[in-house]
mmCIF file of C-alpha atoms in Angstrom:
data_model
loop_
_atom_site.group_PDB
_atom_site.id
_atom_site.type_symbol
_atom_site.label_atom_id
_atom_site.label_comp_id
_atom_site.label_asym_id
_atom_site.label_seq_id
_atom_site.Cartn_x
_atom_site.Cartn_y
_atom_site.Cartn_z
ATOM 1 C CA UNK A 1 29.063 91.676 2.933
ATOM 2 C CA UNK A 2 32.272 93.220 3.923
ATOM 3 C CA UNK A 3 32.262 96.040 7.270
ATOM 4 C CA UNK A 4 33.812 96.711 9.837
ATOM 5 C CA UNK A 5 33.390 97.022 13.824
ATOM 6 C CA UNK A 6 36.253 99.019 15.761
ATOM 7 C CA UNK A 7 39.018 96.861 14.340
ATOM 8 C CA UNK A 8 37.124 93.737 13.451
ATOM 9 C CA UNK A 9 36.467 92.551 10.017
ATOM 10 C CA UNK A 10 32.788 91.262 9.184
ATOM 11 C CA UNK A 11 33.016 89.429 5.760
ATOM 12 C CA UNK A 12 30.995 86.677 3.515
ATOM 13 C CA UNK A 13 32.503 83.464 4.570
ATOM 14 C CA UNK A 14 34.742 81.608 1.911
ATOM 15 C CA UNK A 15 35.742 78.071 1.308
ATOM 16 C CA UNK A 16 38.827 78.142 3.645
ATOM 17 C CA UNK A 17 36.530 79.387 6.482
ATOM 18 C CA UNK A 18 35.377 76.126 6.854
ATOM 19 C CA UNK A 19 38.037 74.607 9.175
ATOM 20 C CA UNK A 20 38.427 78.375 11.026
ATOM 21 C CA UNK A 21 34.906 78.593 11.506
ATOM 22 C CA UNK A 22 34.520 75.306 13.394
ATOM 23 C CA UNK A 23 36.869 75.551 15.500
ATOM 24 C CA UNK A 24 35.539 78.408 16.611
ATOM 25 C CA UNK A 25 32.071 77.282 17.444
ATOM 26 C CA UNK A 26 33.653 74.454 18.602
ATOM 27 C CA UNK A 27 35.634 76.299 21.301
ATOM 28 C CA UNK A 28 32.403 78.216 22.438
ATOM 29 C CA UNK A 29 30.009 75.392 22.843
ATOM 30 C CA UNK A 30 33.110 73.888 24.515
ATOM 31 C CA UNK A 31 33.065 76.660 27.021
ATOM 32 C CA UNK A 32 28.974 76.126 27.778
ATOM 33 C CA UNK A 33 30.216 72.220 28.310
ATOM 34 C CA UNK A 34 27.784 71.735 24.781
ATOM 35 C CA UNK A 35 29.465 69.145 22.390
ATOM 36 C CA UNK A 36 30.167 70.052 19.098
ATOM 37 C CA UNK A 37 27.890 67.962 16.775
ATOM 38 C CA UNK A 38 29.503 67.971 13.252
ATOM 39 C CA UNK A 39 26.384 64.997 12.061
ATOM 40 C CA UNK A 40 23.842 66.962 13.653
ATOM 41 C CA UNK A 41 23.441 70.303 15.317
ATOM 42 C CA UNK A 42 26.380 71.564 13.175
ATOM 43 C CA UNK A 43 26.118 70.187 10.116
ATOM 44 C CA UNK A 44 25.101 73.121 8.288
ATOM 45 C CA UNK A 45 28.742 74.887 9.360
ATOM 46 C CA UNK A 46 31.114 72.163 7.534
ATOM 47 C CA UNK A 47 28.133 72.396 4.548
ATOM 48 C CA UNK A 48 27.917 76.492 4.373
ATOM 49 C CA UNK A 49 27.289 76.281 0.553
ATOM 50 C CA UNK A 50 24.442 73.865 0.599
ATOM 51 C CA UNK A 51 22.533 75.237 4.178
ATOM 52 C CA UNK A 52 23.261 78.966 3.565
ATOM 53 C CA UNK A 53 24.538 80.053 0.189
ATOM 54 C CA UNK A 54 21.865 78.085 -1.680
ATOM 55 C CA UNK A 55 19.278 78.485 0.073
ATOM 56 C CA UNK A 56 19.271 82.939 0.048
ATOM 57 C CA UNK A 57 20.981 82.978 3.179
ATOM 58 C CA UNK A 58 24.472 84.381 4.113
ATOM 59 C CA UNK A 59 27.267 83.048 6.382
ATOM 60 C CA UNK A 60 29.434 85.445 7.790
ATOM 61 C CA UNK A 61 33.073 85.452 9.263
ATOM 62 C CA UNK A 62 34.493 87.785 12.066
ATOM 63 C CA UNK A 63 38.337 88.411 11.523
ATOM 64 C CA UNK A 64 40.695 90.108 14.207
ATOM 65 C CA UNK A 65 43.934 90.408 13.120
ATOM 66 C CA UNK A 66 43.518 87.643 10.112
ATOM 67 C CA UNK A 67 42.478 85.420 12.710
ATOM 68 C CA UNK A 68 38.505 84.007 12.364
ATOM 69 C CA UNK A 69 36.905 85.107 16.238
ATOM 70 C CA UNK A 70 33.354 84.737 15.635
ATOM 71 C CA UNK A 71 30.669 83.536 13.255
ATOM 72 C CA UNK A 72 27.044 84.330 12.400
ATOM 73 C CA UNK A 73 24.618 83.744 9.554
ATOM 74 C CA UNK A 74 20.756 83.019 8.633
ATOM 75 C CA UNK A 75 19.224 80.466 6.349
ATOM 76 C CA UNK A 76 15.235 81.016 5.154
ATOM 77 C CA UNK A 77 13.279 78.501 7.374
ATOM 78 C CA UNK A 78 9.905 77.263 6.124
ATOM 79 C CA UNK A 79 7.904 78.105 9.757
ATOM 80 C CA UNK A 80 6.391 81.597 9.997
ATOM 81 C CA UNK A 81 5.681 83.992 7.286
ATOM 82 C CA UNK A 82 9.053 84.840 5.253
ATOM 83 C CA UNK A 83 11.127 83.516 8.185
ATOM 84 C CA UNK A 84 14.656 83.440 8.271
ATOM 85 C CA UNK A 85 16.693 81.677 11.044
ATOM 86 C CA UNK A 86 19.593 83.140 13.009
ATOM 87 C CA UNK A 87 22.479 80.637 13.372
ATOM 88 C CA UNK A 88 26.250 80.035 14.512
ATOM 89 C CA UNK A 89 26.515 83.107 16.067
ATOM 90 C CA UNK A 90 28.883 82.714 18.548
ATOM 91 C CA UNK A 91 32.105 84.793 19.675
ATOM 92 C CA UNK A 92 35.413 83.616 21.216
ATOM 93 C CA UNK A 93 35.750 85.185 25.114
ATOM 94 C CA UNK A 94 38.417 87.412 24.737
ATOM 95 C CA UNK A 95 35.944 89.453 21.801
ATOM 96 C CA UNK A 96 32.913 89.916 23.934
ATOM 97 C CA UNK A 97 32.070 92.923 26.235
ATOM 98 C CA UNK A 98 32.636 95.641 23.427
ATOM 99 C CA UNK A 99 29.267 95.966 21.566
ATOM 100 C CA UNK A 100 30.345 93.425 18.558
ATOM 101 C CA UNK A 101 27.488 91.343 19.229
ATOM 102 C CA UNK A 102 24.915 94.005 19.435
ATOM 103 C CA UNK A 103 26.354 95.431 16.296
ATOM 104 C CA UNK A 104 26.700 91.977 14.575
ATOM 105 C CA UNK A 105 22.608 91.251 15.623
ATOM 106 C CA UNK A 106 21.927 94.636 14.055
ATOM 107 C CA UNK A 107 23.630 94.063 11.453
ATOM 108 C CA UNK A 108 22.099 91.009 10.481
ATOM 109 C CA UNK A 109 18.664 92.409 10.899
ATOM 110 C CA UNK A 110 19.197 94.819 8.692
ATOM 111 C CA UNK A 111 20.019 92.177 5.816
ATOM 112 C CA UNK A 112 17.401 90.010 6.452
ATOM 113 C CA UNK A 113 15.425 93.173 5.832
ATOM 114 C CA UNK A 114 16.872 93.965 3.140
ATOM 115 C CA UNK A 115 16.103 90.864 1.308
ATOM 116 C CA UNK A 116 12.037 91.024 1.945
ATOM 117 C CA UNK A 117 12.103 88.557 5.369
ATOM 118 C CA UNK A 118 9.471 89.382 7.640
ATOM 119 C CA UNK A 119 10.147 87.375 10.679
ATOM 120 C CA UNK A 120 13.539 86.315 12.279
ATOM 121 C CA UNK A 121 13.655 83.075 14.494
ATOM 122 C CA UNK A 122 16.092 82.398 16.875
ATOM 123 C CA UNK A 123 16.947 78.896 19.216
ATOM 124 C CA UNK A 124 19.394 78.727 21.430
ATOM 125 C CA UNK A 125 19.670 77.111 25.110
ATOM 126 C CA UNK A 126 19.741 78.888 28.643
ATOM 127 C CA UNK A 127 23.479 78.202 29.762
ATOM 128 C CA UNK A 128 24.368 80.701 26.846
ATOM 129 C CA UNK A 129 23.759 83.596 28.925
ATOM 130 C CA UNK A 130 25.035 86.874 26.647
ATOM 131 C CA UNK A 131 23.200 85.090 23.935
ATOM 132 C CA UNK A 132 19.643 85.156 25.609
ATOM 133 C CA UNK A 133 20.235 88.662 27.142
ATOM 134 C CA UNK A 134 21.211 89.914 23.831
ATOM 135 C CA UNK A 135 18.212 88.590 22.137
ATOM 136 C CA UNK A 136 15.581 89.446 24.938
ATOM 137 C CA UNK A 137 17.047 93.268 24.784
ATOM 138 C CA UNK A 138 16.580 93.498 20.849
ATOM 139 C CA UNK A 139 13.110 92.755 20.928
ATOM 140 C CA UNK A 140 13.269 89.234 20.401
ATOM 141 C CA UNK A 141 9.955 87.795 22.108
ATOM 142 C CA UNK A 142 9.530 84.130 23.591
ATOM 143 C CA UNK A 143 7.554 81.676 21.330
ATOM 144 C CA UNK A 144 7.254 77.695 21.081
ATOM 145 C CA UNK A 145 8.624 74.950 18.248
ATOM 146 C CA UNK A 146 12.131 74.360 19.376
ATOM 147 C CA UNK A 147 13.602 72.033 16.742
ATOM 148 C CA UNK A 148 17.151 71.633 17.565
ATOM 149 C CA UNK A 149 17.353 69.137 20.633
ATOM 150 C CA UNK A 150 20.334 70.890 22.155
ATOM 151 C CA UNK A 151 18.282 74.339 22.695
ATOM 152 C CA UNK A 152 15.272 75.271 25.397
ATOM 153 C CA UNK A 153 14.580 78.550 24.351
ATOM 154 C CA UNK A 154 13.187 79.915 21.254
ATOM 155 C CA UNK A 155 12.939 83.285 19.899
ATOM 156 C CA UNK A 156 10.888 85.551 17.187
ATOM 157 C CA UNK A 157 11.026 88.930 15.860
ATOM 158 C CA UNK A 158 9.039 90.796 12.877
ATOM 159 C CA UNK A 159 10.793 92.924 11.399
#
């Protein structure tokens, strides 16, 4: 995966992403006063190759200026009928507000599609605000089975 958005660089994460990538969720969950759980909730960020690249799923990085703003990526999940899960994506503040999200969800979508997935799940908790608007204005519908303790919401779309 390599494209671009205005002047923001979506590519297939690599190895020295890890540290880049991190930190960047790291400083958005800080913002939603969410901790950072590198044994838990996060795990699958520090192990990309093992939760994403293994698996069929892709990890993406967002680059402005050679710097790493933003994250997203989706794993297959064993719930639903060829399910994939949406993860990490988060953006740093100053990047929001220009369509990059909506453009990064579609974008995504359109992947998963591409490799034969027929549903998309989504978790993610209430305090992240753009998140759940985003979601509930692509067509993302309210469901049950929240897994990750850290989210109250849960999302699915067929595609």
């Amino acid at each position: 995966m390599k494209t671009y958005y205005k002047d923001f660089l979506i590519r297939d994460w690599q190895p020295g992403d890890r540290n880049p990538a991190a930190e960047t969720i790291s400083t958005v969950l800080a913002e939603y006063s969410i901790i950072f759980e590198p044994r838990g909730a996060d795990i699958d960020v520090l192990e990309i190759e093992t939760y994403y690249q293994e698996t069929g799923g892709e990890f993406w990085v967002i680059e402005q200026e050679g710097k790493v703003v933003g994250t997203s990526g989706y794993y297959p999940v064993k719930r639903g009928e060829k399910s994939v899960e949406i993860r990490k994506m988060y953006l740093l503040p100053d990047v929001r507000g220009n369509g990059l999200g909506r453009y990064l969800l579609k974008e995504l979508e359109n992947a998963i599609a591409n490799r034969g997935f027929q549903e998309i799940w989504i978790e993610t908790a209430s305090v992240l605000k753009e998140a759940v608007n985003l979601y509930e204005r692509s067509g993302y519908q309210p469901t049950t089975g929240i897994e990750t303790k850290r989210c109250d919401r849960i999302y699915i779309k067929k595609i």
